[in-house]
PDB file of C-alpha atoms in Angstrom:
ATOM      1  CA  UNK A 106      -8.516 -16.966   0.692  1.00 76.00           C
ATOM      2  CA  UNK A 107      -8.695 -14.835   3.856  1.00 80.00           C
ATOM      3  CA  UNK A 108      -7.987 -11.168   3.335  1.00 92.00           C
ATOM      4  CA  UNK A 109      -7.749  -7.869   5.146  1.00 96.00           C
ATOM      5  CA  UNK A 110     -10.528  -5.506   4.121  1.00 96.00           C
ATOM      6  CA  UNK A 111     -10.554  -1.751   4.494  1.00 97.00           C
ATOM      7  CA  UNK A 112     -13.332   0.791   4.224  1.00 97.00           C
ATOM      8  CA  UNK A 113     -13.865   3.224   2.717  1.00 97.00           C
ATOM      9  CA  UNK A 114     -11.649   2.880  -0.327  1.00 96.00           C
ATOM     10  CA  UNK A 115     -11.568   6.653  -0.726  1.00 97.00           C
ATOM     11  CA  UNK A 116     -12.365   9.355   1.822  1.00 97.00           C
ATOM     12  CA  UNK A 117     -12.415  13.064   1.112  1.00 98.00           C
ATOM     13  CA  UNK A 118     -12.558  15.319   4.136  1.00 98.00           C
ATOM     14  CA  UNK A 119     -12.148  18.962   4.993  1.00 97.00           C
ATOM     15  CA  UNK A 120      -9.129  20.100   6.931  1.00 98.00           C
ATOM     16  CA  UNK A 121      -9.829  20.023  10.661  1.00 97.00           C
ATOM     17  CA  UNK A 122     -12.444  17.276  10.432  1.00 98.00           C
ATOM     18  CA  UNK A 123     -12.184  13.923  12.151  1.00 98.00           C
ATOM     19  CA  UNK A 124     -11.941  10.760  10.088  1.00 98.00           C
ATOM     20  CA  UNK A 125     -12.141   7.108  11.026  1.00 97.00           C
ATOM     21  CA  UNK A 126     -10.586   4.534   8.761  1.00 98.00           C
ATOM     22  CA  UNK A 127     -11.813   1.002   9.230  1.00 97.00           C
ATOM     23  CA  UNK A 128     -10.151  -2.349   8.815  1.00 98.00           C
ATOM     24  CA  UNK A 129     -11.242  -5.933   9.301  1.00 97.00           C
ATOM     25  CA  UNK A 130      -8.089  -8.013   9.817  1.00 96.00           C
ATOM     26  CA  UNK A 131      -7.878 -11.726   9.109  1.00 94.00           C
ATOM     27  CA  UNK A 132      -9.930 -13.435  11.788  1.00 91.00           C
ATOM     28  CA  UNK A 133      -7.283 -15.522  13.559  1.00 89.00           C
ATOM     29  CA  UNK A 134      -4.586 -12.862  13.423  1.00 92.00           C
ATOM     30  CA  UNK A 135      -3.410 -11.297  16.652  1.00 91.00           C
ATOM     31  CA  UNK A 136      -1.180  -8.390  15.589  1.00 94.00           C
ATOM     32  CA  UNK A 137      -2.441  -5.352  13.747  1.00 96.00           C
ATOM     33  CA  UNK A 138      -0.725  -2.466  12.051  1.00 97.00           C
ATOM     34  CA  UNK A 139      -1.364   0.783  10.242  1.00 98.00           C
ATOM     35  CA  UNK A 140       0.971   2.122   7.581  1.00 98.00           C
ATOM     36  CA  UNK A 141       0.666   5.112   5.324  1.00 97.00           C
ATOM     37  CA  UNK A 142       2.046   5.958   1.905  1.00 95.00           C
ATOM     38  CA  UNK A 143       2.119   9.563   0.776  1.00 95.00           C
ATOM     39  CA  UNK A 144       1.930   9.800  -3.010  1.00 91.00           C
ATOM     40  CA  UNK A 145       5.341   9.073  -4.509  1.00 86.00           C
ATOM     41  CA  UNK A 146       6.915   8.212  -1.175  1.00 90.00           C
ATOM     42  CA  UNK A 147       7.712   5.037   0.716  1.00 92.00           C
ATOM     43  CA  UNK A 148       5.352   3.001   2.860  1.00 95.00           C
ATOM     44  CA  UNK A 149       5.785   4.242   6.446  1.00 96.00           C
ATOM     45  CA  UNK A 150       4.946   2.470   9.685  1.00 96.00           C
ATOM     46  CA  UNK A 151       2.468   4.254  11.931  1.00 98.00           C
ATOM     47  CA  UNK A 152       1.498   1.916  14.750  1.00 97.00           C
ATOM     48  CA  UNK A 153       1.356  -1.681  15.888  1.00 95.00           C
ATOM     49  CA  UNK A 154      -1.356  -3.062  18.159  1.00 95.00           C
ATOM     50  CA  UNK A 155      -1.553  -6.253  20.168  1.00 93.00           C
ATOM     51  CA  UNK A 156      -3.685  -7.459  23.045  1.00 91.00           C
ATOM     52  CA  UNK A 157      -5.769  -4.278  22.936  1.00 92.00           C
ATOM     53  CA  UNK A 158      -2.897  -1.915  23.326  1.00 94.00           C
ATOM     54  CA  UNK A 159      -0.332  -0.106  21.217  1.00 96.00           C
ATOM     55  CA  UNK A 160       2.957  -2.003  21.150  1.00 94.00           C
ATOM     56  CA  UNK A 161       4.891   0.532  19.098  1.00 95.00           C
ATOM     57  CA  UNK A 162       4.217   3.819  17.358  1.00 96.00           C
ATOM     58  CA  UNK A 163       6.244   6.025  15.058  1.00 95.00           C
ATOM     59  CA  UNK A 164       6.962   9.744  15.316  1.00 95.00           C
ATOM     60  CA  UNK A 165       4.202  10.315  12.772  1.00 95.00           C
ATOM     61  CA  UNK A 166       1.632   8.842  15.164  1.00 97.00           C
ATOM     62  CA  UNK A 167       1.131  11.915  17.320  1.00 95.00           C
ATOM     63  CA  UNK A 168      -1.759  12.906  19.592  1.00 95.00           C
ATOM     64  CA  UNK A 169      -4.010  13.461  16.578  1.00 96.00           C
ATOM     65  CA  UNK A 170      -3.984   9.723  15.874  1.00 98.00           C
ATOM     66  CA  UNK A 171      -5.600   6.923  17.817  1.00 98.00           C
ATOM     67  CA  UNK A 172      -6.376   3.266  17.200  1.00 97.00           C
ATOM     68  CA  UNK A 173      -9.040   1.027  18.570  1.00 95.00           C
ATOM     69  CA  UNK A 174     -10.343  -2.489  18.286  1.00 93.00           C
ATOM     70  CA  UNK A 175     -13.882  -1.816  19.448  1.00 87.00           C
ATOM     71  CA  UNK A 176     -15.597  -5.135  18.872  1.00 86.00           C
ATOM     72  CA  UNK A 177     -13.068  -7.919  18.324  1.00 80.00           C
ATOM     73  CA  UNK A 178     -13.252  -7.753  14.543  1.00 87.00           C
ATOM     74  CA  UNK A 179     -12.776  -4.159  13.447  1.00 94.00           C
ATOM     75  CA  UNK A 180      -9.540  -2.240  13.847  1.00 97.00           C
ATOM     76  CA  UNK A 181      -9.856   1.498  13.382  1.00 98.00           C
ATOM     77  CA  UNK A 182      -7.535   4.436  12.873  1.00 98.00           C
ATOM     78  CA  UNK A 183      -8.894   7.811  13.915  1.00 98.00           C
ATOM     79  CA  UNK A 184      -7.386  11.118  12.918  1.00 98.00           C
ATOM     80  CA  UNK A 185      -8.896  13.730  15.181  1.00 96.00           C
ATOM     81  CA  UNK A 186      -8.249  16.935  13.263  1.00 95.00           C
ATOM     82  CA  UNK A 187      -6.998  16.272   9.770  1.00 97.00           C
ATOM     83  CA  UNK A 188      -4.303  18.356   8.124  1.00 97.00           C
ATOM     84  CA  UNK A 189      -3.506  18.688   4.442  1.00 97.00           C
ATOM     85  CA  UNK A 190      -0.346  16.645   4.959  1.00 96.00           C
ATOM     86  CA  UNK A 191      -2.402  13.704   6.229  1.00 97.00           C
ATOM     87  CA  UNK A 192      -3.447  13.058   2.627  1.00 98.00           C
ATOM     88  CA  UNK A 193      -2.094   9.613   1.799  1.00 97.00           C
ATOM     89  CA  UNK A 194      -2.956   5.969   1.265  1.00 97.00           C
ATOM     90  CA  UNK A 195      -3.482   4.269   4.599  1.00 98.00           C
ATOM     91  CA  UNK A 196      -2.885   0.533   4.770  1.00 98.00           C
ATOM     92  CA  UNK A 197      -3.983  -1.812   7.495  1.00 98.00           C
ATOM     93  CA  UNK A 198      -2.050  -5.054   7.963  1.00 97.00           C
ATOM     94  CA  UNK A 199      -2.321  -8.059  10.232  1.00 95.00           C
ATOM     95  CA  UNK A 200      -0.125 -10.987  11.190  1.00 92.00           C
ATOM     96  CA  UNK A 201      -0.709 -14.216  13.060  1.00 89.00           C
ATOM     97  CA  UNK A 202       2.531 -14.003  14.989  1.00 80.00           C
ATOM     98  CA  UNK A 203       4.787 -11.093  15.811  1.00 75.00           C
ATOM     99  CA  UNK A 204       7.915 -12.263  14.010  1.00 74.00           C
ATOM    100  CA  UNK A 205       8.838 -14.655  11.197  1.00 67.00           C
ATOM    101  CA  UNK A 206       5.439 -14.412   9.662  1.00 79.00           C
ATOM    102  CA  UNK A 207       3.774 -12.923   6.613  1.00 86.00           C
ATOM    103  CA  UNK A 208       2.041  -9.572   6.915  1.00 91.00           C
ATOM    104  CA  UNK A 209      -1.220  -9.357   5.006  1.00 94.00           C
ATOM    105  CA  UNK A 210      -2.160  -5.891   3.812  1.00 96.00           C
ATOM    106  CA  UNK A 211      -5.544  -4.467   2.963  1.00 96.00           C
ATOM    107  CA  UNK A 212      -6.170  -2.668  -0.290  1.00 96.00           C
ATOM    108  CA  UNK A 213      -5.846   0.696   1.412  1.00 96.00           C
ATOM    109  CA  UNK A 214      -7.935   3.795   2.006  1.00 98.00           C
ATOM    110  CA  UNK A 215      -7.038   6.862   0.003  1.00 97.00           C
ATOM    111  CA  UNK A 216      -7.521   9.861   2.290  1.00 98.00           C
ATOM    112  CA  UNK A 217      -7.712  13.247   0.641  1.00 98.00           C
ATOM    113  CA  UNK A 218      -7.782  16.283   2.908  1.00 98.00           C
ATOM    114  CA  UNK A 219      -8.959  19.476   1.204  1.00 97.00           C
TER     115      UNK A 219
ATOM    116  CA  UNK B 287      20.725   3.189  10.413  1.00 54.00           C
ATOM    117  CA  UNK B 288      17.879   0.913   9.442  1.00 67.00           C
ATOM    118  CA  UNK B 289      17.274   2.584   6.078  1.00 85.00           C
ATOM    119  CA  UNK B 290      16.854   0.494   2.942  1.00 93.00           C
ATOM    120  CA  UNK B 291      17.950   1.977  -0.367  1.00 95.00           C
ATOM    121  CA  UNK B 292      16.423   0.558  -3.513  1.00 97.00           C
ATOM    122  CA  UNK B 293      17.704   1.036  -7.042  1.00 96.00           C
ATOM    123  CA  UNK B 294      16.768   1.878  -9.629  1.00 97.00           C
ATOM    124  CA  UNK B 295      13.713   3.918  -8.628  1.00 96.00           C
ATOM    125  CA  UNK B 296      12.124   3.547 -12.049  1.00 97.00           C
ATOM    126  CA  UNK B 297      12.600   0.962 -14.765  1.00 97.00           C
ATOM    127  CA  UNK B 298      10.840   0.803 -18.105  1.00 97.00           C
ATOM    128  CA  UNK B 299      11.644  -2.182 -20.311  1.00 97.00           C
ATOM    129  CA  UNK B 300      10.258  -4.171 -23.209  1.00 97.00           C
ATOM    130  CA  UNK B 301       8.551  -7.493 -22.768  1.00 98.00           C
ATOM    131  CA  UNK B 302      11.077 -10.327 -22.817  1.00 97.00           C
ATOM    132  CA  UNK B 303      13.958  -8.379 -21.310  1.00 98.00           C
ATOM    133  CA  UNK B 304      15.684  -9.303 -18.058  1.00 98.00           C
ATOM    134  CA  UNK B 305      16.115  -6.934 -15.138  1.00 98.00           C
ATOM    135  CA  UNK B 306      17.567  -6.717 -11.667  1.00 98.00           C
ATOM    136  CA  UNK B 307      16.551  -4.449  -8.814  1.00 98.00           C
ATOM    137  CA  UNK B 308      18.601  -3.937  -5.704  1.00 97.00           C
ATOM    138  CA  UNK B 309      17.995  -3.325  -2.033  1.00 97.00           C
ATOM    139  CA  UNK B 310      20.910  -2.155   0.099  1.00 95.00           C
ATOM    140  CA  UNK B 311      21.546  -1.186   3.678  1.00 91.00           C
ATOM    141  CA  UNK B 312      24.604  -0.167   5.669  1.00 87.00           C
ATOM    142  CA  UNK B 313      23.534  -2.418   8.520  1.00 88.00           C
ATOM    143  CA  UNK B 314      23.046  -6.158   8.796  1.00 89.00           C
ATOM    144  CA  UNK B 315      19.510  -7.471   8.946  1.00 84.00           C
ATOM    145  CA  UNK B 316      18.257 -10.841  10.097  1.00 85.00           C
ATOM    146  CA  UNK B 317      15.840 -11.245   7.218  1.00 88.00           C
ATOM    147  CA  UNK B 318      14.441  -9.352   4.287  1.00 92.00           C
ATOM    148  CA  UNK B 319      11.126  -9.468   2.528  1.00 94.00           C
ATOM    149  CA  UNK B 320      10.185  -8.531  -1.014  1.00 97.00           C
ATOM    150  CA  UNK B 321       6.696  -7.248  -1.755  1.00 96.00           C
ATOM    151  CA  UNK B 322       4.895  -6.326  -4.949  1.00 96.00           C
ATOM    152  CA  UNK B 323       2.297  -3.575  -4.969  1.00 94.00           C
ATOM    153  CA  UNK B 324      -0.109  -2.881  -7.804  1.00 92.00           C
ATOM    154  CA  UNK B 325      -1.892   0.473  -8.200  1.00 86.00           C
ATOM    155  CA  UNK B 326      -4.779   0.795  -5.757  1.00 84.00           C
ATOM    156  CA  UNK B 327      -3.740  -2.286  -3.806  1.00 89.00           C
ATOM    157  CA  UNK B 328      -1.721  -3.056  -0.727  1.00 92.00           C
ATOM    158  CA  UNK B 329       1.700  -4.739  -0.819  1.00 95.00           C
ATOM    159  CA  UNK B 330       1.676  -8.502  -1.312  1.00 94.00           C
ATOM    160  CA  UNK B 331       4.515 -10.628   0.020  1.00 94.00           C
ATOM    161  CA  UNK B 332       6.609 -12.389  -2.631  1.00 96.00           C
ATOM    162  CA  UNK B 333       9.371 -13.946  -0.555  1.00 95.00           C
ATOM    163  CA  UNK B 334      11.334 -13.815   2.684  1.00 93.00           C
ATOM    164  CA  UNK B 335      15.083 -14.425   2.650  1.00 92.00           C
ATOM    165  CA  UNK B 336      16.811 -15.274   5.891  1.00 90.00           C
ATOM    166  CA  UNK B 337      20.222 -16.861   5.356  1.00 90.00           C
ATOM    167  CA  UNK B 338      23.254 -15.003   3.952  1.00 91.00           C
ATOM    168  CA  UNK B 339      23.863 -16.141   0.361  1.00 93.00           C
ATOM    169  CA  UNK B 340      20.384 -17.595   0.089  1.00 95.00           C
ATOM    170  CA  UNK B 341      18.777 -17.788  -3.343  1.00 97.00           C
ATOM    171  CA  UNK B 342      15.045 -18.324  -3.786  1.00 96.00           C
ATOM    172  CA  UNK B 343      13.172 -18.739  -7.040  1.00 97.00           C
ATOM    173  CA  UNK B 344       9.548 -17.934  -7.705  1.00 95.00           C
ATOM    174  CA  UNK B 345       8.847 -18.846 -11.347  1.00 96.00           C
ATOM    175  CA  UNK B 346      10.715 -16.182 -13.333  1.00 97.00           C
ATOM    176  CA  UNK B 347      11.743 -14.239 -10.225  1.00 97.00           C
ATOM    177  CA  UNK B 348      15.042 -14.968  -8.471  1.00 98.00           C
ATOM    178  CA  UNK B 349      15.746 -13.447  -5.077  1.00 97.00           C
ATOM    179  CA  UNK B 350      19.206 -13.329  -3.564  1.00 96.00           C
ATOM    180  CA  UNK B 351      20.330 -12.356  -0.069  1.00 95.00           C
ATOM    181  CA  UNK B 352      23.887 -11.058   0.157  1.00 94.00           C
ATOM    182  CA  UNK B 353      26.473 -13.073   2.046  1.00 92.00           C
ATOM    183  CA  UNK B 354      26.865 -10.280   4.591  1.00 92.00           C
ATOM    184  CA  UNK B 355      23.077  -9.888   4.904  1.00 91.00           C
ATOM    185  CA  UNK B 356      23.277  -6.184   4.030  1.00 92.00           C
ATOM    186  CA  UNK B 357      21.863  -6.370   0.530  1.00 94.00           C
ATOM    187  CA  UNK B 358      19.423  -8.256  -1.625  1.00 96.00           C
ATOM    188  CA  UNK B 359      18.472  -8.409  -5.266  1.00 97.00           C
ATOM    189  CA  UNK B 360      15.468  -9.398  -7.321  1.00 98.00           C
ATOM    190  CA  UNK B 361      16.075 -10.629 -10.851  1.00 98.00           C
ATOM    191  CA  UNK B 362      13.238 -11.090 -13.318  1.00 98.00           C
ATOM    192  CA  UNK B 363      13.827 -13.191 -16.405  1.00 98.00           C
ATOM    193  CA  UNK B 364      11.866 -12.545 -19.590  1.00 98.00           C
ATOM    194  CA  UNK B 365       9.690  -9.848 -18.070  1.00 97.00           C
ATOM    195  CA  UNK B 366       6.019  -9.744 -18.998  1.00 97.00           C
ATOM    196  CA  UNK B 367       3.506  -6.864 -18.862  1.00 96.00           C
ATOM    197  CA  UNK B 368       1.914  -8.597 -15.878  1.00 95.00           C
ATOM    198  CA  UNK B 369       5.114  -7.981 -13.917  1.00 96.00           C
ATOM    199  CA  UNK B 370       4.417  -4.237 -13.993  1.00 96.00           C
ATOM    200  CA  UNK B 371       4.156  -2.816 -10.499  1.00 96.00           C
ATOM    201  CA  UNK B 372       6.015  -1.407  -7.518  1.00 96.00           C
ATOM    202  CA  UNK B 373       8.571  -3.733  -5.958  1.00 97.00           C
ATOM    203  CA  UNK B 374       9.365  -3.088  -2.317  1.00 97.00           C
ATOM    204  CA  UNK B 375      11.938  -4.559  -0.018  1.00 96.00           C
ATOM    205  CA  UNK B 376      11.283  -4.489   3.701  1.00 95.00           C
ATOM    206  CA  UNK B 377      13.009  -5.496   6.893  1.00 92.00           C
ATOM    207  CA  UNK B 378      11.820  -5.950  10.446  1.00 87.00           C
ATOM    208  CA  UNK B 379      12.410  -3.083  12.857  1.00 83.00           C
ATOM    209  CA  UNK B 380      14.870  -3.608  15.688  1.00 77.00           C
ATOM    210  CA  UNK B 381      12.090  -3.686  18.275  1.00 76.00           C
ATOM    211  CA  UNK B 382      10.202  -6.988  18.380  1.00 75.00           C
ATOM    212  CA  UNK B 383       6.818  -5.599  17.450  1.00 78.00           C
ATOM    213  CA  UNK B 384       6.506  -6.908  13.912  1.00 86.00           C
ATOM    214  CA  UNK B 385       6.989  -3.441  12.442  1.00 91.00           C
ATOM    215  CA  UNK B 386       8.227  -3.391   8.840  1.00 93.00           C
ATOM    216  CA  UNK B 387      10.618  -0.799   7.428  1.00 93.00           C
ATOM    217  CA  UNK B 388      10.255  -0.401   3.680  1.00 95.00           C
ATOM    218  CA  UNK B 389      12.565   0.807   0.974  1.00 95.00           C
ATOM    219  CA  UNK B 390      11.248   3.496  -1.330  1.00 95.00           C
ATOM    220  CA  UNK B 391      10.479   0.948  -4.012  1.00 96.00           C
ATOM    221  CA  UNK B 392      11.289   0.300  -7.654  1.00 97.00           C
ATOM    222  CA  UNK B 393       8.537   1.096 -10.140  1.00 97.00           C
ATOM    223  CA  UNK B 394       8.702  -1.377 -13.014  1.00 97.00           C
ATOM    224  CA  UNK B 395       6.898  -0.891 -16.289  1.00 97.00           C
ATOM    225  CA  UNK B 396       7.023  -3.714 -18.824  1.00 97.00           C
ATOM    226  CA  UNK B 397       5.811  -2.642 -22.253  1.00 97.00           C
ATOM    227  CA  UNK B 398       4.315  -5.191 -24.645  1.00 96.00           C
TER     228      UNK B 398
END
């Protein structure tokens, strides 16, 4: 069964460092998303991406965040200068269509900023 | 508001018991999805409900969408330890970008 894969599964980084979280969406999907889940809190939308550009972003997705689809298969989330409060599970998701379709989530990357 | 309120937040029951979790909003939504998330994994879609009053069954799970499309419930019959996990309801955002808005989830623990 096709699945969304994320690497690494766990990333520990020092405050102020840059991190890149990687995702390989399902191959025929066209819409890509990043969500995050701070421990004990709800899953929160960060950004949606279609046709090589951001289609929507949340207030959380400030100038420290960027997304890229560099090679037609990977979808990356970069945090330029990590803060302690960026510690969370980050989930990538993809869908075939924009609406009325199932979102497939990756297993997540646990980011710990120390 | 587009917020989804789930209740209860935590539920610990014995194997074989029945349970219901709720997802409520003050606004009408066109559809609602229920997801299950296990520790260390991403959410996995269980069902999408679209029509007011709709009832969908998935083995021992029964999903209901309120007539006014402001609330939904998930009922599990004869819960098993394998049902343990975080149950999330989610709705589409008002912009047509596929964004999902999640409730805070109900953590279910089924003890053998």
